[in-house]
XYZ file of C-alpha atoms in Angstrom:
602
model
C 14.743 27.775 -9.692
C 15.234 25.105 -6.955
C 18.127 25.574 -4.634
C 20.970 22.785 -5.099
C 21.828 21.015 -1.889
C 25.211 20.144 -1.751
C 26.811 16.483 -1.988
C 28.715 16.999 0.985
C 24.783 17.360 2.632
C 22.953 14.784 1.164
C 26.138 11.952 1.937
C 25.462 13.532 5.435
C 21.327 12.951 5.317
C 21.947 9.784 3.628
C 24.555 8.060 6.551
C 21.505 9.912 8.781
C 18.771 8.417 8.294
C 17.747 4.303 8.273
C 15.667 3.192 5.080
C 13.775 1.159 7.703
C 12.465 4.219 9.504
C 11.631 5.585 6.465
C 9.925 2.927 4.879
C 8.135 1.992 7.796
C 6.158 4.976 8.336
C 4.795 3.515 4.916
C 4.982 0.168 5.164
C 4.484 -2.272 7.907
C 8.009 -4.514 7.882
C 8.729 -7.812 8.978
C 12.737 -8.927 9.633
C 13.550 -11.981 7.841
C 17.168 -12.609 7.903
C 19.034 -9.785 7.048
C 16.386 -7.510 5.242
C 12.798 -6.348 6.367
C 9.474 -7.624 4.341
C 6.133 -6.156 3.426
C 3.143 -5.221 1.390
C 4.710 -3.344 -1.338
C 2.907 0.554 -1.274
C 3.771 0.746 -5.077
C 0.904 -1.936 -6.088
C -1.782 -4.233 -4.939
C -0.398 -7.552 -3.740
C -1.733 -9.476 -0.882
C 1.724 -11.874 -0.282
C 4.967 -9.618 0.218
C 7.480 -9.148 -2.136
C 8.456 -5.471 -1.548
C 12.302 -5.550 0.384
C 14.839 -3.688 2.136
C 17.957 -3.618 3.049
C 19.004 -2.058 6.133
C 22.566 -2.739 5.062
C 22.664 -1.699 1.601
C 20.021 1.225 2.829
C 18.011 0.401 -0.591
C 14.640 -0.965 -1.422
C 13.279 -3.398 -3.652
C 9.799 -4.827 -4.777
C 10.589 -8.186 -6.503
C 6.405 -8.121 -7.757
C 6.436 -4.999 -9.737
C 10.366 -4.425 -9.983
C 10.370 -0.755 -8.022
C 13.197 -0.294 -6.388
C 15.790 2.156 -5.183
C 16.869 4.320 -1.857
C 15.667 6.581 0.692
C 15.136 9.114 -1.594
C 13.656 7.536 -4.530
C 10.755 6.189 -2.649
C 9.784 9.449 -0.908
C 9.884 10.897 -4.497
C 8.210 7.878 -6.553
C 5.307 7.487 -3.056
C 4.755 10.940 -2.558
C 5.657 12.823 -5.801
C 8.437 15.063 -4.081
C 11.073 16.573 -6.007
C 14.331 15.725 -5.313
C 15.067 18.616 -2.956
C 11.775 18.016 -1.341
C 12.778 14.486 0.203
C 16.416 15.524 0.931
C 14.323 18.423 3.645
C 12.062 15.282 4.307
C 14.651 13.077 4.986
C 16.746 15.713 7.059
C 14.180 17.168 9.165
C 13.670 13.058 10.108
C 17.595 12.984 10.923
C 17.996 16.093 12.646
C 20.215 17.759 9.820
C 19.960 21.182 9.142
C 19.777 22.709 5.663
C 20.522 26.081 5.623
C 17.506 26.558 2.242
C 14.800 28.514 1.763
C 11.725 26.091 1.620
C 10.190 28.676 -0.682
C 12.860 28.117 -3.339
C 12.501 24.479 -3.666
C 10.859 22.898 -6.634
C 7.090 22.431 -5.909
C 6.013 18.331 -6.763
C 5.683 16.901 -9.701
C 2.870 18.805 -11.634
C -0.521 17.561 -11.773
C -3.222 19.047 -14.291
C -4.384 22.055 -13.328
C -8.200 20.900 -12.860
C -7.122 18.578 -10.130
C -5.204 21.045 -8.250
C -7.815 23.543 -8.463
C -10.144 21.037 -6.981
C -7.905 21.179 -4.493
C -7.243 24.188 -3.794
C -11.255 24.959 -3.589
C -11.851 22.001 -1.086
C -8.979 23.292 1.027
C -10.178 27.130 0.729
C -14.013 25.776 2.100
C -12.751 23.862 4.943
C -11.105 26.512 6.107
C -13.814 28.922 5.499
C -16.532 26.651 6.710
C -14.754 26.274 10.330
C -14.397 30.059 10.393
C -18.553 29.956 9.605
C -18.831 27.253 12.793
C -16.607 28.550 15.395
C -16.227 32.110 14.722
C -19.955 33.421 13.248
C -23.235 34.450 14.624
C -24.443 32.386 11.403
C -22.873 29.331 12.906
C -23.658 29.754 16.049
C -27.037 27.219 15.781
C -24.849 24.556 14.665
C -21.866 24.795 17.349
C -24.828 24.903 20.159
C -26.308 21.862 18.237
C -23.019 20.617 18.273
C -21.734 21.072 21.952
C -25.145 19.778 23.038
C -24.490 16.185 21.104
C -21.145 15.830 23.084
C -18.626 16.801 20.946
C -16.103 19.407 22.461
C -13.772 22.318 20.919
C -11.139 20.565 20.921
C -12.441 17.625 18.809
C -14.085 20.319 16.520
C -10.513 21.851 15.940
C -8.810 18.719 15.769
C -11.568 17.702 12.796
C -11.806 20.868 11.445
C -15.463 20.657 11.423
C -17.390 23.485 10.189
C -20.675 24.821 8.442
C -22.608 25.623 5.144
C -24.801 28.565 5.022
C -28.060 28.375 4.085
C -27.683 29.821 0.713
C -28.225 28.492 -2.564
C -25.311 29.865 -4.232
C -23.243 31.321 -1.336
C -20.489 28.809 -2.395
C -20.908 29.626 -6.175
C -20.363 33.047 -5.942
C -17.208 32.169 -3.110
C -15.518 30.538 -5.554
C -16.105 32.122 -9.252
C -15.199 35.188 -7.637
C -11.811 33.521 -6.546
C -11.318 33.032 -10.595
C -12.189 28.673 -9.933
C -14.095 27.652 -13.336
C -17.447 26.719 -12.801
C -17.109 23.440 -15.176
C -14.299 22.637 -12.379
C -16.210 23.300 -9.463
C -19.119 20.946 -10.363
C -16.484 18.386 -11.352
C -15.472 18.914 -7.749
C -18.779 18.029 -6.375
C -19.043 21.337 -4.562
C -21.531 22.227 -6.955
C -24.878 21.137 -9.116
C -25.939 22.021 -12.420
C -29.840 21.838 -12.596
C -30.982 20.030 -15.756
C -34.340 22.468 -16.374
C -32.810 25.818 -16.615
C -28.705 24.819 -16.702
C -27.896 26.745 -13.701
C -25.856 26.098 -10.546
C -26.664 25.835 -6.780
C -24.666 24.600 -4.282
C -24.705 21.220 -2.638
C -24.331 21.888 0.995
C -26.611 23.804 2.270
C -27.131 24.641 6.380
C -25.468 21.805 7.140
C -22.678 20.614 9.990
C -19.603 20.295 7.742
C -17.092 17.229 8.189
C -14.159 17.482 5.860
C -12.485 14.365 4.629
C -8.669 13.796 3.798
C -6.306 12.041 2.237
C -3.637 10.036 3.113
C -1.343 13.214 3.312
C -4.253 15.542 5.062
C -5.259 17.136 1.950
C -8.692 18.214 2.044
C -10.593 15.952 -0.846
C -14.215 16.117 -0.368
C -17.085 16.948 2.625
C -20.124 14.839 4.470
C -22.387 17.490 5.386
C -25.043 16.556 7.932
C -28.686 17.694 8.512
C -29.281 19.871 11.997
C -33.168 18.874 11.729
C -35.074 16.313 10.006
C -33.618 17.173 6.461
C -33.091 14.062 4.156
C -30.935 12.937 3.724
C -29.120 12.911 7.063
C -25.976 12.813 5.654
C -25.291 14.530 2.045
C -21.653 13.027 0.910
C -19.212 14.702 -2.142
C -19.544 12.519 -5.017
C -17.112 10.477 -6.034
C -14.632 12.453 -8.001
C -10.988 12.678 -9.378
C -9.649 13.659 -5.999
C -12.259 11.098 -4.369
C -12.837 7.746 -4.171
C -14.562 6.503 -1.471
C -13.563 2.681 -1.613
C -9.954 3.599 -1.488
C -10.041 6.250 1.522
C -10.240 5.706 5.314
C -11.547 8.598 7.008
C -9.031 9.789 10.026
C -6.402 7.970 8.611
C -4.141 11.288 8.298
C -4.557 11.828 11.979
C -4.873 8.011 13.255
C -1.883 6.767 11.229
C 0.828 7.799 13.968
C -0.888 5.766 16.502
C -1.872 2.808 14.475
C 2.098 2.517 14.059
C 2.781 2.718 17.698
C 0.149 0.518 18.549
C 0.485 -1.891 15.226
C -3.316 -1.791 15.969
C -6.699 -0.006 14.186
C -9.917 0.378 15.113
C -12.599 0.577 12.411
C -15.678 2.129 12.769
C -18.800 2.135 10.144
C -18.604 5.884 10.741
C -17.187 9.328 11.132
C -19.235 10.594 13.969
C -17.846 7.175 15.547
C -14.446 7.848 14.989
C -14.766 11.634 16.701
C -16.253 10.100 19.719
C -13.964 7.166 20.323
C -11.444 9.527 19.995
C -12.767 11.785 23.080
C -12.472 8.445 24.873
C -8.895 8.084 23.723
C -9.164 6.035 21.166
C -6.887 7.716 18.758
C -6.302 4.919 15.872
C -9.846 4.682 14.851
C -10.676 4.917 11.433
C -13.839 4.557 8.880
C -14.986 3.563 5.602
C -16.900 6.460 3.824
C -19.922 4.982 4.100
C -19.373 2.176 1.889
C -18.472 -1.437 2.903
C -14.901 -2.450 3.682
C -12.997 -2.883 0.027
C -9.763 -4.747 -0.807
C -8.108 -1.145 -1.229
C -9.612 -0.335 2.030
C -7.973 -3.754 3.703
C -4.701 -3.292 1.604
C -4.021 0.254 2.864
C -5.071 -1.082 6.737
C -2.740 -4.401 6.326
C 0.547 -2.452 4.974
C 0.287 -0.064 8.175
C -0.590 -2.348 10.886
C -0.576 -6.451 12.529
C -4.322 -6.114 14.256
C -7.637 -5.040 13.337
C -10.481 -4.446 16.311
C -14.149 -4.067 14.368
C -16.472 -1.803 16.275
C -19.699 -1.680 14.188
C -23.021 -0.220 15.129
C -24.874 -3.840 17.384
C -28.127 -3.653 15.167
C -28.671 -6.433 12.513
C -26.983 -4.372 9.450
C -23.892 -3.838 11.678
C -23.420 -7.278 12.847
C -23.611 -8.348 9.073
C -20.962 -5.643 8.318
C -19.066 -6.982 11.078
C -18.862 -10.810 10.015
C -18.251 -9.473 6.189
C -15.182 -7.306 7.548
C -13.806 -9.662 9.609
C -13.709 -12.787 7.232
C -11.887 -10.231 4.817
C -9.284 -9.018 7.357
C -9.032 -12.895 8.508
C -8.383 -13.896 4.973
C -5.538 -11.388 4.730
C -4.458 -13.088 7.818
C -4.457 -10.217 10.185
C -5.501 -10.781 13.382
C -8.920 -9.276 13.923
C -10.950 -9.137 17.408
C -14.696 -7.464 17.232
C -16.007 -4.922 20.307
C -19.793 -5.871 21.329
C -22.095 -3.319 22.077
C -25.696 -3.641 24.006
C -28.552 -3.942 21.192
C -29.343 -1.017 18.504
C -26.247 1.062 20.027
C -23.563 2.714 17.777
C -20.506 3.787 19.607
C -21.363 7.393 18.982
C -24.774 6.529 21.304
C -22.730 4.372 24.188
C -20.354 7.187 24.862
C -22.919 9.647 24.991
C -25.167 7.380 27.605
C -22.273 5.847 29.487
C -19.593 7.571 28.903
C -15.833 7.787 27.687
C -14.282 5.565 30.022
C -17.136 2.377 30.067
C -16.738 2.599 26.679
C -12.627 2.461 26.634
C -12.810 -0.423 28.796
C -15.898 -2.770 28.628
C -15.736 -2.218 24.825
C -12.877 -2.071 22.911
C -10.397 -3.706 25.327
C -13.056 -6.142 26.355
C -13.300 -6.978 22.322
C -13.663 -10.751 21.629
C -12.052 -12.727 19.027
C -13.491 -13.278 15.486
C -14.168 -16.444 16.466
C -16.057 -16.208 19.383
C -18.163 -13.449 17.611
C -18.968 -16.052 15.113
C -20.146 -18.646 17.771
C -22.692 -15.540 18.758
C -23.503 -14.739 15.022
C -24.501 -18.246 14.087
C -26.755 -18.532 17.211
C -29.091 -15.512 15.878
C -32.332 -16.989 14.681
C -31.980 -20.525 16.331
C -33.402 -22.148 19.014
C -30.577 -23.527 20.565
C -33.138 -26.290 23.123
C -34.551 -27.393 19.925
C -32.507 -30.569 18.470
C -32.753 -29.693 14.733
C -31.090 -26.077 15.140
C -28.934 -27.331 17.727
C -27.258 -29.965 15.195
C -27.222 -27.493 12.344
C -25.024 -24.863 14.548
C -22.715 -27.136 15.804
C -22.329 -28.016 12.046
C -21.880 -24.870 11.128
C -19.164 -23.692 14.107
C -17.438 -27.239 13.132
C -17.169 -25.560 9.512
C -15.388 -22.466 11.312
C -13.216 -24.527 13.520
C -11.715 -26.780 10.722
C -10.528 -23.296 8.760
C -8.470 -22.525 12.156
C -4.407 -23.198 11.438
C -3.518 -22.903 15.025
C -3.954 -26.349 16.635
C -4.167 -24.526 19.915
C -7.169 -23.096 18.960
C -9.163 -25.803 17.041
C -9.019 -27.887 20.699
C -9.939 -24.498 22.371
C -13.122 -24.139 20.998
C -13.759 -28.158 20.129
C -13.959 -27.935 23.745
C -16.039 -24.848 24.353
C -18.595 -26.857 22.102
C -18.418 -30.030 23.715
C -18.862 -28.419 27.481
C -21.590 -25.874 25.774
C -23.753 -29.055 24.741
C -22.238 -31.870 26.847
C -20.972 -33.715 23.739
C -18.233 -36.194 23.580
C -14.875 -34.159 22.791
C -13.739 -37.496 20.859
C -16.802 -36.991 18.554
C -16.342 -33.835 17.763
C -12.794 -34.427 17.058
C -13.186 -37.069 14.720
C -16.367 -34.915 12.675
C -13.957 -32.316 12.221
C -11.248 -34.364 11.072
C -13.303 -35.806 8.136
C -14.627 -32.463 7.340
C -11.096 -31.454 7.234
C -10.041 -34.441 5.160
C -13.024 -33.417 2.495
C -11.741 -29.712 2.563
C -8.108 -30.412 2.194
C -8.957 -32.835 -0.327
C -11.138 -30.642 -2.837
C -8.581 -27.526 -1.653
C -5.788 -30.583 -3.284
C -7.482 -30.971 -6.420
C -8.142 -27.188 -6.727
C -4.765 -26.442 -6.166
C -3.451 -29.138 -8.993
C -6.268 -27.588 -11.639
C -4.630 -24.479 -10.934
C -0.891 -25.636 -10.682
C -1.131 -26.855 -14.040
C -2.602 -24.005 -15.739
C -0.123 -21.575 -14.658
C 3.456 -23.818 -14.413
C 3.885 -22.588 -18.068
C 3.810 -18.968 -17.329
C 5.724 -19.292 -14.251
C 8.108 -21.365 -15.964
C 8.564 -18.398 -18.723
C 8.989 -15.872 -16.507
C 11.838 -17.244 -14.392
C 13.985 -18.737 -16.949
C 16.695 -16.451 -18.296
C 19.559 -16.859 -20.787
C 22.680 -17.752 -19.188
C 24.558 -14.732 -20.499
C 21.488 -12.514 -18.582
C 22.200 -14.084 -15.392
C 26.000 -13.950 -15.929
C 26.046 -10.067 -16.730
C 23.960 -9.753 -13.801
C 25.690 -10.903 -11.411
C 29.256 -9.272 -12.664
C 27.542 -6.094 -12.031
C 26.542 -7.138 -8.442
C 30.171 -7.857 -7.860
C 30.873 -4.756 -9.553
C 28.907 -2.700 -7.240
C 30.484 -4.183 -4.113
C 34.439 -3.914 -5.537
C 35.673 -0.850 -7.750
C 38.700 -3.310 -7.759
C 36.308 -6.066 -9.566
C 34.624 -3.053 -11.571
C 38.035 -2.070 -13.416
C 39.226 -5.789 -13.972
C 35.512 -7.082 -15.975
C 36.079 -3.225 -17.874
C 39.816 -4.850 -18.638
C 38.802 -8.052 -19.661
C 36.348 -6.357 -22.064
C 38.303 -5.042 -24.213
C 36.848 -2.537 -25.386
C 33.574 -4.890 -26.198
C 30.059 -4.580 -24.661
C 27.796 -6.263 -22.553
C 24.719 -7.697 -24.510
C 21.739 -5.887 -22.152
C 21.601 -2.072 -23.150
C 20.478 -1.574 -19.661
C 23.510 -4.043 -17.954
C 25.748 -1.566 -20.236
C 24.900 1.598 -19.223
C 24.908 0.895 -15.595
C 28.578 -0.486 -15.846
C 29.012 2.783 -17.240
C 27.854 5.390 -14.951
C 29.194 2.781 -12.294
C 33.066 3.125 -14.081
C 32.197 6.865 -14.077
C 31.210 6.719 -10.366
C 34.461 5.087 -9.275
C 36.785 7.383 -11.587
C 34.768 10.256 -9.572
C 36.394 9.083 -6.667
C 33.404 7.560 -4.684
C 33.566 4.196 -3.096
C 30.904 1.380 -3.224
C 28.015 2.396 -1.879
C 24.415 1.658 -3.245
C 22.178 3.860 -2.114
C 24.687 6.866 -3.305
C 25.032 5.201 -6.757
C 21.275 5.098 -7.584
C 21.309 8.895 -6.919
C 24.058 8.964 -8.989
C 22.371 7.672 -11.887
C 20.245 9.797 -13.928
C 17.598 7.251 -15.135
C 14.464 6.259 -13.367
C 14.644 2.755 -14.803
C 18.077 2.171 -13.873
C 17.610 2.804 -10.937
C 15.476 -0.194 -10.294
C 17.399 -2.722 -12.416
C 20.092 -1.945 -10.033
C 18.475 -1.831 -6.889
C 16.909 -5.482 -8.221
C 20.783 -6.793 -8.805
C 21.779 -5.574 -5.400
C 19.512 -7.717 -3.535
C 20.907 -10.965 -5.574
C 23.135 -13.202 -3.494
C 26.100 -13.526 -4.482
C 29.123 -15.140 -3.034
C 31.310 -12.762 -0.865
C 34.140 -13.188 -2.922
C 34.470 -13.891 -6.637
C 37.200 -15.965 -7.567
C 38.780 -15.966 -10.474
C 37.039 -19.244 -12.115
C 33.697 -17.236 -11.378
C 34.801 -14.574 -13.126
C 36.115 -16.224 -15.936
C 32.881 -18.182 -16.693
C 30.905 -15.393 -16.198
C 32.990 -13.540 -18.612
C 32.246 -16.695 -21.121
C 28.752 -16.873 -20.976
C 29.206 -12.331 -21.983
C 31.245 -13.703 -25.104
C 29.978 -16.632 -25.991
C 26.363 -14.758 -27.002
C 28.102 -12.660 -28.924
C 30.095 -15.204 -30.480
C 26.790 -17.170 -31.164
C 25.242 -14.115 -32.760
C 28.421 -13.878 -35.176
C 27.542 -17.488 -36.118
C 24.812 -17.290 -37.262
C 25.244 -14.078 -39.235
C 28.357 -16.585 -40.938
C 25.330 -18.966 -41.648
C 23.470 -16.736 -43.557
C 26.353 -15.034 -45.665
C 27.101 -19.159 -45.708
C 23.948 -19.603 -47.316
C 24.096 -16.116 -49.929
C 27.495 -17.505 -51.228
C 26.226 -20.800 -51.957
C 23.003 -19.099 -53.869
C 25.055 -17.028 -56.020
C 27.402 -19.848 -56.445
C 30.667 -18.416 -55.136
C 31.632 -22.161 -53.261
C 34.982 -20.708 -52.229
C 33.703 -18.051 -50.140
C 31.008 -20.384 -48.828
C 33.917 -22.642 -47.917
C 35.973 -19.730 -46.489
C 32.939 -19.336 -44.084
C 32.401 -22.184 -43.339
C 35.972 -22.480 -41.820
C 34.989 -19.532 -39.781
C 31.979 -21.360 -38.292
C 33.626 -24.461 -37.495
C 36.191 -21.747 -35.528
C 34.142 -19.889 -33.697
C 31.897 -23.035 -32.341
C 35.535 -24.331 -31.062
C 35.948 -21.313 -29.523
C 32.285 -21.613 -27.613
């Protein structure tokens, strides 16, 4: 059974620790006014609409409705239990909680398949880096190793390793360890041959690299050949524990220094990432040999402001290059791309020039995405002859008019005109009737599209007035015990219409008769329900006026009633309209009087 921290401890975590901090080893925030923006972690949105509140110390995503404090979102991101972000939270604000980690309650269960997976990827890493470092059987691969430039420490740091070459050395590793074999092949550790129905391993003699999650939790392997084996790099499948559009390779390890730097580097590969990282280039991560995905940009754009591209120079890099960098640009990071000499990778330039060339007249000698485009649309023309000439200066004109900065536009309207001693006033007035077309069919786009969704925008914000109403008594409510007592008083002894506004006035009247004073983030811990939690952590970011006087409250209290009261007229309507069917005109009268009263009343 989990230990039970004590209230006295977590009020003192709480008042420790900032949201912000938090929240921003997640989430890359922007200040605006009094709360920080960003991408919300909890789903896919490219415009922010996840908040917090440094003052209320609670968060908020307005797009998908999560919401709640420090501890909630360590426990809804990360699956902790509750004890599990309180040690989370204190080791981050120096408090010390006198627990046995042992005792607390392990995360919230997954099915047992997964976490076998699991526990079988993080068993062979381990083992396979005991094969590579420690081993006479490894010893072929470390020498082939050390002699490609990579050094012990980057080996440790990656935890690479090696795969024996068996055919069933992993097989037998793990089935004797008790790990189903069905569960092991789901794993992609293993293959089931289709002639005979039995198993061999999939890595075999092979350098091992492992790959993580975000939370450095082994998930599958890239094993690669030490001769002239095909293919030269054997990858897990993709599995329940991996998918390789949504995972960055290094990101674990790079994540720190992204943050510091709000800056990435992405590489096409992991043998790029291991070298730039001998060269100091610690925030460098990789797609898993797939080409950059949403999920991929989504995860980079919620951790960081800048994106520098360094892909392999030879014509499928370049292409991967301009793809990546029009999808960054579009989810308006900024994004600069590091040239290399022809056919080079960065794994080749630091091993022929070295770590320090490559720190300096590569990556910080990276060129914007523009300027990389003026080189892209160059290859294949010949620039002297008058028919290619025109159609690239069309084509960069094309690039310029997408530009928002101003600043810019004449920048490189300029480069072009001095590049091909053209009149700057031409130019100029090309581009602004290419960018009178654009904005014009952009116009009519935007009005097709404006009118097929005003309907369903116009649903979705409108609320009854008695919603709004008991919404915003509870955010005075929340602010004022004082305010809290008087809406119970005036009440009497009558509810609100929302279930869910009514049960949070009530643990909120139980809060206060507890003794505790306003205070948000302690109240969403001190409700029980999950869903709660968010309503309330959506009213607390609703402004409100400071004080509510006592014509606010009074209407507000109206609009509570006045549903109810038009609820009990039109149950009068229908017993209205049973007395007239069964003929009793007296009653029907009677009822009618009642109507007429309550609608005064309204």
């Amino acid at each position: 059974m989990a230990e039970r921290i004590a209230e006295e401890k977590v009020n003192e975590i709480r008042q420790a620790v900032d949201i912000v901090d938090v929240i921003s080893d997640y989430v890359q925030l922007k200040k605006q006014g009094r709360n920080y923006f960003g991408l919300c972690p909890f789903h896919g949105e490219s415009t922010p609409s996840f908040s917090v509140s440094p003052d209320k110390q609670i968060f908020h995503c307005f797009g998908c409705g999560a919401g709640g404090n420090a501890f909630s979102f360590l426990m809804d991101l990360e699956g902790y239990s509750f004890q599990e972000a309180a040690m989370k939270l204190a080791d981050k604000g120096n408090i010390k909680l006198d627990i046995d980690a042992s005792s607390v309650s392990v995360r919230k269960s997954v099915p047992p398949d997964i976490e076998q997976m699991l526990e079988a990827h993080e068993l062979l890493r381990k083992f396979y880096h005991h094969l590579l470092v420690n081993t006479k059987d490894g010893q072929h691969a470390l020498e082939y190793l050390l002699g490609r430039g990579f050094t012990m420490e980057s080996i440790e740091k990656f935890q690479i390793g090696y795969s024996l070459n068996s055919w069933d050395f992993v097989l037998n590793f793990l089935t004797k360890r008790k790990f189903p074999l069905p569960v092991i092949e789901k794993a992609g550790l293993i293959i089931k041959r289709e002639k005979d129905g039995k198993y061999f391993d999939r890595f075999r003699d092979r350098i091992m690299f492992p790959i993580f999650d975000r939370g450095g939790q082994t998930i599958a392997f890239s094993g690669r050949s030490l001769g002239a084996d095909e293919p030269k790099y054997l990858n897990s499948p993709e599995t329940a524990i991996f998918n390789k559009s949504k995972i960055l390779y290094n990101f674990h390890l790079a994540r720190p220094q992204m943050k510091k730097l709000q800056q990435a580097t992405l590489f096409e590969g992991f043998a790029d990432v291991i070298a730039a990282d001998r060269a100091s280039v610690e925030n460098g991560v990789a797609t898993m040999g797939t080409s950059l995905t949403e999920d991929h940009v989504s995860v980079l754009k919620r951790n960081v402001q800048s994106i520098t591209i360094c892909y392999d120079s030879d014509h499928a890099g370049i292409e991967a290059a301009w793809r990546a960098g029009n999808m960054l640009s579009e989810a308006e990071m900024h994004v600069r791309i590091a040239l290399m000499p022809d056919g080079m990778d960065p794994d080749d330039y630091i091993g022929q020039f070295g770590e320090e060339k490559f720190r300096k007249e590569v990556i910080d000698a990276s060129v914007t995405l523009m300027t990389f485009k003026l080189q892209y649309y160059k290859r294949g023309k010949r620039l002297h002859d008058e028919g290619d000439r025109l159609r690239y200066i069309e084509e960069v004109l094309a690039e310029i008019s997408k530009l928002d900065n101003a600043v810019e536009r004449d920048h490189y309207l300029r480069h072009l005109a001095n590049e091909f001693t053209l009149s700057l006033e031409a130019l100029k007035e090309q581009l602004k009737q290419k960018s009178f077309a654009e904005k014009r069919n952009t116009s009519r786009e935007n009005k097709v599209a404006k009118i097929q969704l005003q309907p369903i925008t116009k649903a979705n914000q409108l609320k009854p007035a008695y919603y709004t109403a008991e919404r915003r008594l509870i955010a005075h409510m929340l602010r004022n015990s004082d305010i809290a007592f008087k809406v119970q008083e005036r009440l009497q002894g009558n509810a609100f219409n929302i279930d869910e506004h009514q049960a949070i006035i009530t643990y909120l009247l139980g809060y206060y008769e507890n003794g505790h004073s306003p205070d948000p983030s302690a109240f969403i811990d001190f409700i029980q329900d999950e869903k709660l939690k968010r309503v309330v952590a959506n009213i607390e970011m609703m402004l409100i006026n400071e004080e509510l006087s006592e014509q606010e409250l009074m209407d507000y209290m109206k609009q509570v009633f006045n549903y109810q009261k038009m609820l009990k007229i039109k149950e009068k309507m229908i017993e209205e309209k049973e007395a007239e069917r069964q003929g009793d005109f007296v009653k029907a009268a009677q009822i009618a009087m009642e109507i007429i009263q309550l609608r005064k009343s309204l």
